Amino acid sequence: MKNRILVIEDNLVNLELVTDLLEANHFIVSQAQTAEEGLRLAREINPDLILMDLSLPGMDGLAATKTLRADPATSHLPIIALTAHAMRGDENLALAAGCDAYLSKPIDTRSLPGKVAAIVLDARDRLPRPVTASNPAPPPADPPELYEN
Ligand code: MN
């Protein structure tokens, strides 16, 4: 499992904080400082999750999220929005645009790694898994009992 996280954030202090935090928790981090670079990297590296700042120069995080959701190559990627605490309503906009969750800034360094890990695992559970020797197909379910009444 690679657990690669793509962080799209134009604020370098936040970008480095989030990167350090994730790397300390054994994630592999790719960085982008613009939505355009983030979209390119998302297609290229197929990350396990994207942390998306909503306020970006040029294309913003909401538009970038909608672009990812509209592209079959990236539509499945879990996205957590990073929202500015002062911007009330951003959370709902983020969810409406297709984000799976949001974290408000300033970043809570204690809860971020766990939240990222939980969403990565949840998304993995939703993917169909190939049937292999170590992951056999489940036995067929018993047929439902029929009751006469
Ligand atoms: Mn920003």
JSON list of C-alpha atoms and ligand atoms in Angstrom, two decimals:
[
{"chain": "A", "resi": 1, "resn": "MET", "atom": "CA", "xyz": [0.00, 0.00, 0.00]},
{"chain": "A", "resi": 2, "resn": "LYS", "atom": "CA", "xyz": [1.47, 3.29, -1.03]},
{"chain": "A", "resi": 3, "resn": "ASN", "atom": "CA", "xyz": [-0.85, 5.68, 0.82]},
{"chain": "A", "resi": 4, "resn": "ARG", "atom": "CA", "xyz": [0.12, 8.60, -1.37]},
{"chain": "A", "resi": 5, "resn": "ILE", "atom": "CA", "xyz": [-1.51, 11.91, -0.54]},
{"chain": "A", "resi": 6, "resn": "LEU", "atom": "CA", "xyz": [-1.65, 14.84, -2.95]},
{"chain": "A", "resi": 7, "resn": "VAL", "atom": "CA", "xyz": [-1.70, 18.17, -1.11]},
{"chain": "A", "resi": 8, "resn": "ILE", "atom": "CA", "xyz": [-2.90, 21.15, -3.15]},
{"chain": "A", "resi": 9, "resn": "GLU", "atom": "CA", "xyz": [-2.23, 24.29, -1.11]},
{"chain": "A", "resi": 10, "resn": "ASP", "atom": "CA", "xyz": [-0.79, 27.67, -2.13]},
{"chain": "A", "resi": 11, "resn": "ASN", "atom": "CA", "xyz": [0.16, 28.77, 1.39]},
{"chain": "A", "resi": 12, "resn": "LEU", "atom": "CA", "xyz": [3.69, 27.44, 1.86]},
{"chain": "A", "resi": 13, "resn": "VAL", "atom": "CA", "xyz": [3.48, 27.39, 5.66]},
{"chain": "A", "resi": 14, "resn": "ASN", "atom": "CA", "xyz": [0.35, 25.24, 5.53]},
{"chain": "A", "resi": 15, "resn": "LEU", "atom": "CA", "xyz": [1.77, 23.11, 2.71]},
{"chain": "A", "resi": 16, "resn": "GLU", "atom": "CA", "xyz": [4.90, 22.29, 4.72]},
{"chain": "A", "resi": 17, "resn": "LEU", "atom": "CA", "xyz": [2.93, 21.76, 7.95]},
{"chain": "A", "resi": 18, "resn": "VAL", "atom": "CA", "xyz": [0.56, 19.29, 6.33]},
{"chain": "A", "resi": 19, "resn": "THR", "atom": "CA", "xyz": [3.41, 17.57, 4.47]},
{"chain": "A", "resi": 20, "resn": "ASP", "atom": "CA", "xyz": [5.48, 17.14, 7.63]},
{"chain": "A", "resi": 21, "resn": "LEU", "atom": "CA", "xyz": [2.47, 15.86, 9.54]},
{"chain": "A", "resi": 22, "resn": "LEU", "atom": "CA", "xyz": [1.56, 13.28, 6.90]},
{"chain": "A", "resi": 23, "resn": "GLU", "atom": "CA", "xyz": [5.15, 12.14, 6.36]},
{"chain": "A", "resi": 24, "resn": "ALA", "atom": "CA", "xyz": [5.55, 11.68, 10.12]},
{"chain": "A", "resi": 25, "resn": "ASN", "atom": "CA", "xyz": [2.56, 9.35, 9.85]},
{"chain": "A", "resi": 26, "resn": "HIS", "atom": "CA", "xyz": [4.13, 7.32, 7.03]},
{"chain": "A", "resi": 27, "resn": "PHE", "atom": "CA", "xyz": [2.21, 8.80, 4.13]},
{"chain": "A", "resi": 28, "resn": "ILE", "atom": "CA", "xyz": [3.97, 9.67, 0.89]},
{"chain": "A", "resi": 29, "resn": "VAL", "atom": "CA", "xyz": [3.19, 13.27, -0.06]},
{"chain": "A", "resi": 30, "resn": "SER", "atom": "CA", "xyz": [3.09, 15.01, -3.43]},
{"chain": "A", "resi": 31, "resn": "GLN", "atom": "CA", "xyz": [2.71, 18.78, -3.45]},
{"chain": "A", "resi": 32, "resn": "ALA", "atom": "CA", "xyz": [1.02, 21.25, -5.75]},
{"chain": "A", "resi": 33, "resn": "GLN", "atom": "CA", "xyz": [0.61, 24.99, -5.23]},
{"chain": "A", "resi": 34, "resn": "THR", "atom": "CA", "xyz": [-2.01, 25.58, -7.91]},
{"chain": "A", "resi": 35, "resn": "ALA", "atom": "CA", "xyz": [-5.17, 23.76, -8.97]},
{"chain": "A", "resi": 36, "resn": "GLU", "atom": "CA", "xyz": [-3.79, 23.30, -12.46]},
{"chain": "A", "resi": 37, "resn": "GLU", "atom": "CA", "xyz": [-0.66, 21.57, -11.18]},
{"chain": "A", "resi": 38, "resn": "GLY", "atom": "CA", "xyz": [-2.80, 19.54, -8.79]},
{"chain": "A", "resi": 39, "resn": "LEU", "atom": "CA", "xyz": [-5.07, 18.31, -11.59]},
{"chain": "A", "resi": 40, "resn": "ARG", "atom": "CA", "xyz": [-2.04, 17.28, -13.64]},
{"chain": "A", "resi": 41, "resn": "LEU", "atom": "CA", "xyz": [-0.51, 15.41, -10.70]},
{"chain": "A", "resi": 42, "resn": "ALA", "atom": "CA", "xyz": [-3.81, 13.75, -9.77]},
{"chain": "A", "resi": 43, "resn": "ARG", "atom": "CA", "xyz": [-4.01, 12.16, -13.22]},
{"chain": "A", "resi": 44, "resn": "GLU", "atom": "CA", "xyz": [-0.33, 11.27, -13.22]},
{"chain": "A", "resi": 45, "resn": "ILE", "atom": "CA", "xyz": [0.12, 9.69, -9.77]},
{"chain": "A", "resi": 46, "resn": "ASN", "atom": "CA", "xyz": [-3.42, 8.48, -8.95]},
{"chain": "A", "resi": 47, "resn": "PRO", "atom": "CA", "xyz": [-3.11, 9.41, -5.24]},
{"chain": "A", "resi": 48, "resn": "ASP", "atom": "CA", "xyz": [-5.03, 7.64, -2.48]},
{"chain": "A", "resi": 49, "resn": "LEU", "atom": "CA", "xyz": [-6.45, 10.96, -1.30]},
{"chain": "A", "resi": 50, "resn": "ILE", "atom": "CA", "xyz": [-6.30, 14.66, -2.13]},
{"chain": "A", "resi": 51, "resn": "LEU", "atom": "CA", "xyz": [-6.16, 17.46, 0.41]},
{"chain": "A", "resi": 52, "resn": "MET", "atom": "CA", "xyz": [-7.60, 20.45, -1.46]},
{"chain": "A", "resi": 53, "resn": "ASP", "atom": "CA", "xyz": [-7.25, 24.03, -0.29]},
{"chain": "A", "resi": 54, "resn": "LEU", "atom": "CA", "xyz": [-10.37, 25.85, -1.49]},
{"chain": "A", "resi": 55, "resn": "SER", "atom": "CA", "xyz": [-8.73, 29.25, -1.86]},
{"chain": "A", "resi": 56, "resn": "LEU", "atom": "CA", "xyz": [-6.15, 29.00, -4.62]},
{"chain": "A", "resi": 57, "resn": "PRO", "atom": "CA", "xyz": [-4.84, 31.51, -7.15]},
{"chain": "A", "resi": 58, "resn": "GLY", "atom": "CA", "xyz": [-6.42, 31.07, -10.58]},
{"chain": "A", "resi": 59, "resn": "MET", "atom": "CA", "xyz": [-8.74, 28.07, -10.54]},
{"chain": "A", "resi": 60, "resn": "ASP", "atom": "CA", "xyz": [-10.04, 27.60, -6.98]},
{"chain": "A", "resi": 61, "resn": "GLY", "atom": "CA", "xyz": [-10.45, 24.36, -5.07]},
{"chain": "A", "resi": 62, "resn": "LEU", "atom": "CA", "xyz": [-14.17, 24.06, -5.73]},
{"chain": "A", "resi": 63, "resn": "ALA", "atom": "CA", "xyz": [-13.68, 24.25, -9.49]},
{"chain": "A", "resi": 64, "resn": "ALA", "atom": "CA", "xyz": [-10.76, 21.85, -9.27]},
{"chain": "A", "resi": 65, "resn": "THR", "atom": "CA", "xyz": [-12.89, 19.38, -7.28]},
{"chain": "A", "resi": 66, "resn": "LYS", "atom": "CA", "xyz": [-15.67, 19.55, -9.88]},
{"chain": "A", "resi": 67, "resn": "THR", "atom": "CA", "xyz": [-13.09, 18.98, -12.64]},
{"chain": "A", "resi": 68, "resn": "LEU", "atom": "CA", "xyz": [-11.74, 15.90, -10.83]},
{"chain": "A", "resi": 69, "resn": "ARG", "atom": "CA", "xyz": [-15.26, 14.53, -10.31]},
{"chain": "A", "resi": 70, "resn": "ALA", "atom": "CA", "xyz": [-16.13, 15.01, -14.00]},
{"chain": "A", "resi": 71, "resn": "ASP", "atom": "CA", "xyz": [-13.07, 13.08, -15.24]},
{"chain": "A", "resi": 72, "resn": "PRO", "atom": "CA", "xyz": [-13.46, 9.27, -15.16]},
{"chain": "A", "resi": 73, "resn": "ALA", "atom": "CA", "xyz": [-9.72, 8.98, -14.48]},
{"chain": "A", "resi": 74, "resn": "THR", "atom": "CA", "xyz": [-10.02, 10.93, -11.22]},
{"chain": "A", "resi": 75, "resn": "SER", "atom": "CA", "xyz": [-13.71, 10.86, -10.28]},
{"chain": "A", "resi": 76, "resn": "HIS", "atom": "CA", "xyz": [-13.15, 8.15, -7.63]},
{"chain": "A", "resi": 77, "resn": "LEU", "atom": "CA", "xyz": [-10.40, 9.95, -5.70]},
{"chain": "A", "resi": 78, "resn": "PRO", "atom": "CA", "xyz": [-11.25, 10.86, -2.10]},
{"chain": "A", "resi": 79, "resn": "ILE", "atom": "CA", "xyz": [-10.96, 14.61, -1.54]},
{"chain": "A", "resi": 80, "resn": "ILE", "atom": "CA", "xyz": [-10.77, 16.46, 1.78]},
{"chain": "A", "resi": 81, "resn": "ALA", "atom": "CA", "xyz": [-11.28, 20.22, 1.48]},
{"chain": "A", "resi": 82, "resn": "LEU", "atom": "CA", "xyz": [-9.17, 22.59, 3.55]},
{"chain": "A", "resi": 83, "resn": "THR", "atom": "CA", "xyz": [-11.46, 25.47, 4.41]},
{"chain": "A", "resi": 84, "resn": "ALA", "atom": "CA", "xyz": [-10.67, 28.79, 6.03]},
{"chain": "A", "resi": 85, "resn": "HIS", "atom": "CA", "xyz": [-12.39, 29.02, 9.40]},
{"chain": "A", "resi": 86, "resn": "ALA", "atom": "CA", "xyz": [-13.60, 32.56, 8.65]},
{"chain": "A", "resi": 87, "resn": "MET", "atom": "CA", "xyz": [-15.36, 31.53, 5.44]},
{"chain": "A", "resi": 88, "resn": "ARG", "atom": "CA", "xyz": [-18.65, 30.22, 6.79]},
{"chain": "A", "resi": 89, "resn": "GLY", "atom": "CA", "xyz": [-20.56, 28.24, 4.22]},
{"chain": "A", "resi": 90, "resn": "ASP", "atom": "CA", "xyz": [-17.42, 26.92, 2.54]},
{"chain": "A", "resi": 91, "resn": "GLU", "atom": "CA", "xyz": [-18.01, 23.53, 4.14]},
{"chain": "A", "resi": 92, "resn": "ASN", "atom": "CA", "xyz": [-21.35, 23.09, 2.43]},
{"chain": "A", "resi": 93, "resn": "LEU", "atom": "CA", "xyz": [-19.95, 24.35, -0.87]},
{"chain": "A", "resi": 94, "resn": "ALA", "atom": "CA", "xyz": [-17.10, 21.85, -0.57]},
{"chain": "A", "resi": 95, "resn": "LEU", "atom": "CA", "xyz": [-19.47, 18.92, -0.03]},
{"chain": "A", "resi": 96, "resn": "ALA", "atom": "CA", "xyz": [-21.75, 20.09, -2.85]},
{"chain": "A", "resi": 97, "resn": "ALA", "atom": "CA", "xyz": [-18.74, 20.27, -5.20]},
{"chain": "A", "resi": 98, "resn": "GLY", "atom": "CA", "xyz": [-17.93, 16.63, -4.45]},
{"chain": "A", "resi": 99, "resn": "CYS", "atom": "CA", "xyz": [-15.52, 16.69, -1.52]},
{"chain": "A", "resi": 100, "resn": "ASP", "atom": "CA", "xyz": [-15.83, 13.74, 0.89]},
{"chain": "A", "resi": 101, "resn": "ALA", "atom": "CA", "xyz": [-15.04, 15.78, 3.99]},
{"chain": "A", "resi": 102, "resn": "TYR", "atom": "CA", "xyz": [-13.50, 19.03, 5.10]},
{"chain": "A", "resi": 103, "resn": "LEU", "atom": "CA", "xyz": [-10.99, 20.26, 7.64]},
{"chain": "A", "resi": 104, "resn": "SER", "atom": "CA", "xyz": [-11.06, 23.86, 8.75]},
{"chain": "A", "resi": 105, "resn": "LYS", "atom": "CA", "xyz": [-7.93, 25.94, 9.05]},
{"chain": "A", "resi": 106, "resn": "PRO", "atom": "CA", "xyz": [-5.98, 26.48, 11.20]},
{"chain": "A", "resi": 107, "resn": "ILE", "atom": "CA", "xyz": [-5.16, 22.80, 10.82]},
{"chain": "A", "resi": 108, "resn": "ASP", "atom": "CA", "xyz": [-5.74, 20.64, 13.89]},
{"chain": "A", "resi": 109, "resn": "THR", "atom": "CA", "xyz": [-2.46, 18.73, 13.83]},
{"chain": "A", "resi": 110, "resn": "ARG", "atom": "CA", "xyz": [-3.77, 16.06, 16.22]},
{"chain": "A", "resi": 111, "resn": "SER", "atom": "CA", "xyz": [-6.81, 15.06, 14.17]},
{"chain": "A", "resi": 112, "resn": "LEU", "atom": "CA", "xyz": [-5.60, 15.45, 10.58]},
{"chain": "A", "resi": 113, "resn": "PRO", "atom": "CA", "xyz": [-3.59, 12.21, 10.18]},
{"chain": "A", "resi": 114, "resn": "GLY", "atom": "CA", "xyz": [-6.40, 10.09, 11.64]},
{"chain": "A", "resi": 115, "resn": "LYS", "atom": "CA", "xyz": [-9.02, 11.72, 9.47]},
{"chain": "A", "resi": 116, "resn": "VAL", "atom": "CA", "xyz": [-6.92, 11.20, 6.35]},
{"chain": "A", "resi": 117, "resn": "ALA", "atom": "CA", "xyz": [-6.26, 7.56, 7.25]},
{"chain": "A", "resi": 118, "resn": "ALA", "atom": "CA", "xyz": [-9.95, 6.89, 7.93]},
{"chain": "A", "resi": 119, "resn": "ILE", "atom": "CA", "xyz": [-11.05, 8.25, 4.57]},
{"chain": "A", "resi": 120, "resn": "VAL", "atom": "CA", "xyz": [-8.29, 6.41, 2.69]},
{"chain": "A", "resi": 121, "resn": "LEU", "atom": "CA", "xyz": [-9.36, 3.12, 4.31]},
{"chain": "A", "resi": 122, "resn": "ASP", "atom": "CA", "xyz": [-13.05, 3.79, 3.75]},
{"chain": "A", "resi": 123, "resn": "ALA", "atom": "CA", "xyz": [-12.47, 4.52, 0.05]},
{"chain": "A", "resi": 124, "resn": "ARG", "atom": "CA", "xyz": [-10.40, 1.36, -0.28]},
{"chain": "A", "resi": 125, "resn": "ASP", "atom": "CA", "xyz": [-13.25, -0.70, 1.17]},
{"chain": "A", "resi": 126, "resn": "ARG", "atom": "CA", "xyz": [-15.60, 0.67, -1.46]},
{"chain": "A", "resi": 127, "resn": "LEU", "atom": "CA", "xyz": [-13.43, -0.49, -4.36]},
{"chain": "A", "resi": 128, "resn": "PRO", "atom": "CA", "xyz": [-14.13, -3.94, -5.78]},
{"chain": "A", "resi": 129, "resn": "ARG", "atom": "CA", "xyz": [-11.23, -6.20, -4.83]},
{"chain": "A", "resi": 130, "resn": "PRO", "atom": "CA", "xyz": [-9.74, -8.71, -7.23]},
{"chain": "A", "resi": 131, "resn": "VAL", "atom": "CA", "xyz": [-10.35, -12.32, -6.22]},
{"chain": "A", "resi": 132, "resn": "THR", "atom": "CA", "xyz": [-7.01, -13.99, -5.44]},
{"chain": "A", "resi": 133, "resn": "ALA", "atom": "CA", "xyz": [-5.80, -16.98, -3.45]},
{"chain": "A", "resi": 134, "resn": "SER", "atom": "CA", "xyz": [-5.33, -14.79, -0.39]},
{"chain": "A", "resi": 135, "resn": "ASN", "atom": "CA", "xyz": [-8.61, -13.02, -0.99]},
{"chain": "A", "resi": 136, "resn": "PRO", "atom": "CA", "xyz": [-11.04, -15.75, -2.06]},
{"chain": "A", "resi": 137, "resn": "ALA", "atom": "CA", "xyz": [-14.52, -15.01, -3.21]},
{"chain": "A", "resi": 138, "resn": "PRO", "atom": "CA", "xyz": [-17.03, -15.22, -0.38]},
{"chain": "A", "resi": 139, "resn": "PRO", "atom": "CA", "xyz": [-19.18, -18.36, -0.30]},
{"chain": "A", "resi": 140, "resn": "PRO", "atom": "CA", "xyz": [-22.60, -17.94, -1.84]},
{"chain": "A", "resi": 141, "resn": "ALA", "atom": "CA", "xyz": [-25.18, -16.80, 0.64]},
{"chain": "A", "resi": 142, "resn": "ASP", "atom": "CA", "xyz": [-27.66, -19.36, 1.88]},
{"chain": "A", "resi": 143, "resn": "PRO", "atom": "CA", "xyz": [-30.94, -19.12, 0.01]},
{"chain": "A", "resi": 144, "resn": "PRO", "atom": "CA", "xyz": [-33.58, -17.35, 2.03]},
{"chain": "A", "resi": 145, "resn": "GLU", "atom": "CA", "xyz": [-35.86, -19.63, 3.97]},
{"chain": "A", "resi": 146, "resn": "LEU", "atom": "CA", "xyz": [-39.39, -19.70, 2.73]},
{"chain": "A", "resi": 147, "resn": "TYR", "atom": "CA", "xyz": [-42.17, -19.49, 5.20]},
{"chain": "A", "resi": 148, "resn": "GLU", "atom": "CA", "xyz": [-45.66, -20.43, 4.40]},
{"chain": "A", "resi": 149, "resn": "ASN", "atom": "CA", "xyz": [-48.38, -18.57, 6.12]},
{"chain": "B", "resi": 1, "resn": "MN", "atom": "MN", "xyz": [-5.02, 29.22, -0.15]}
]
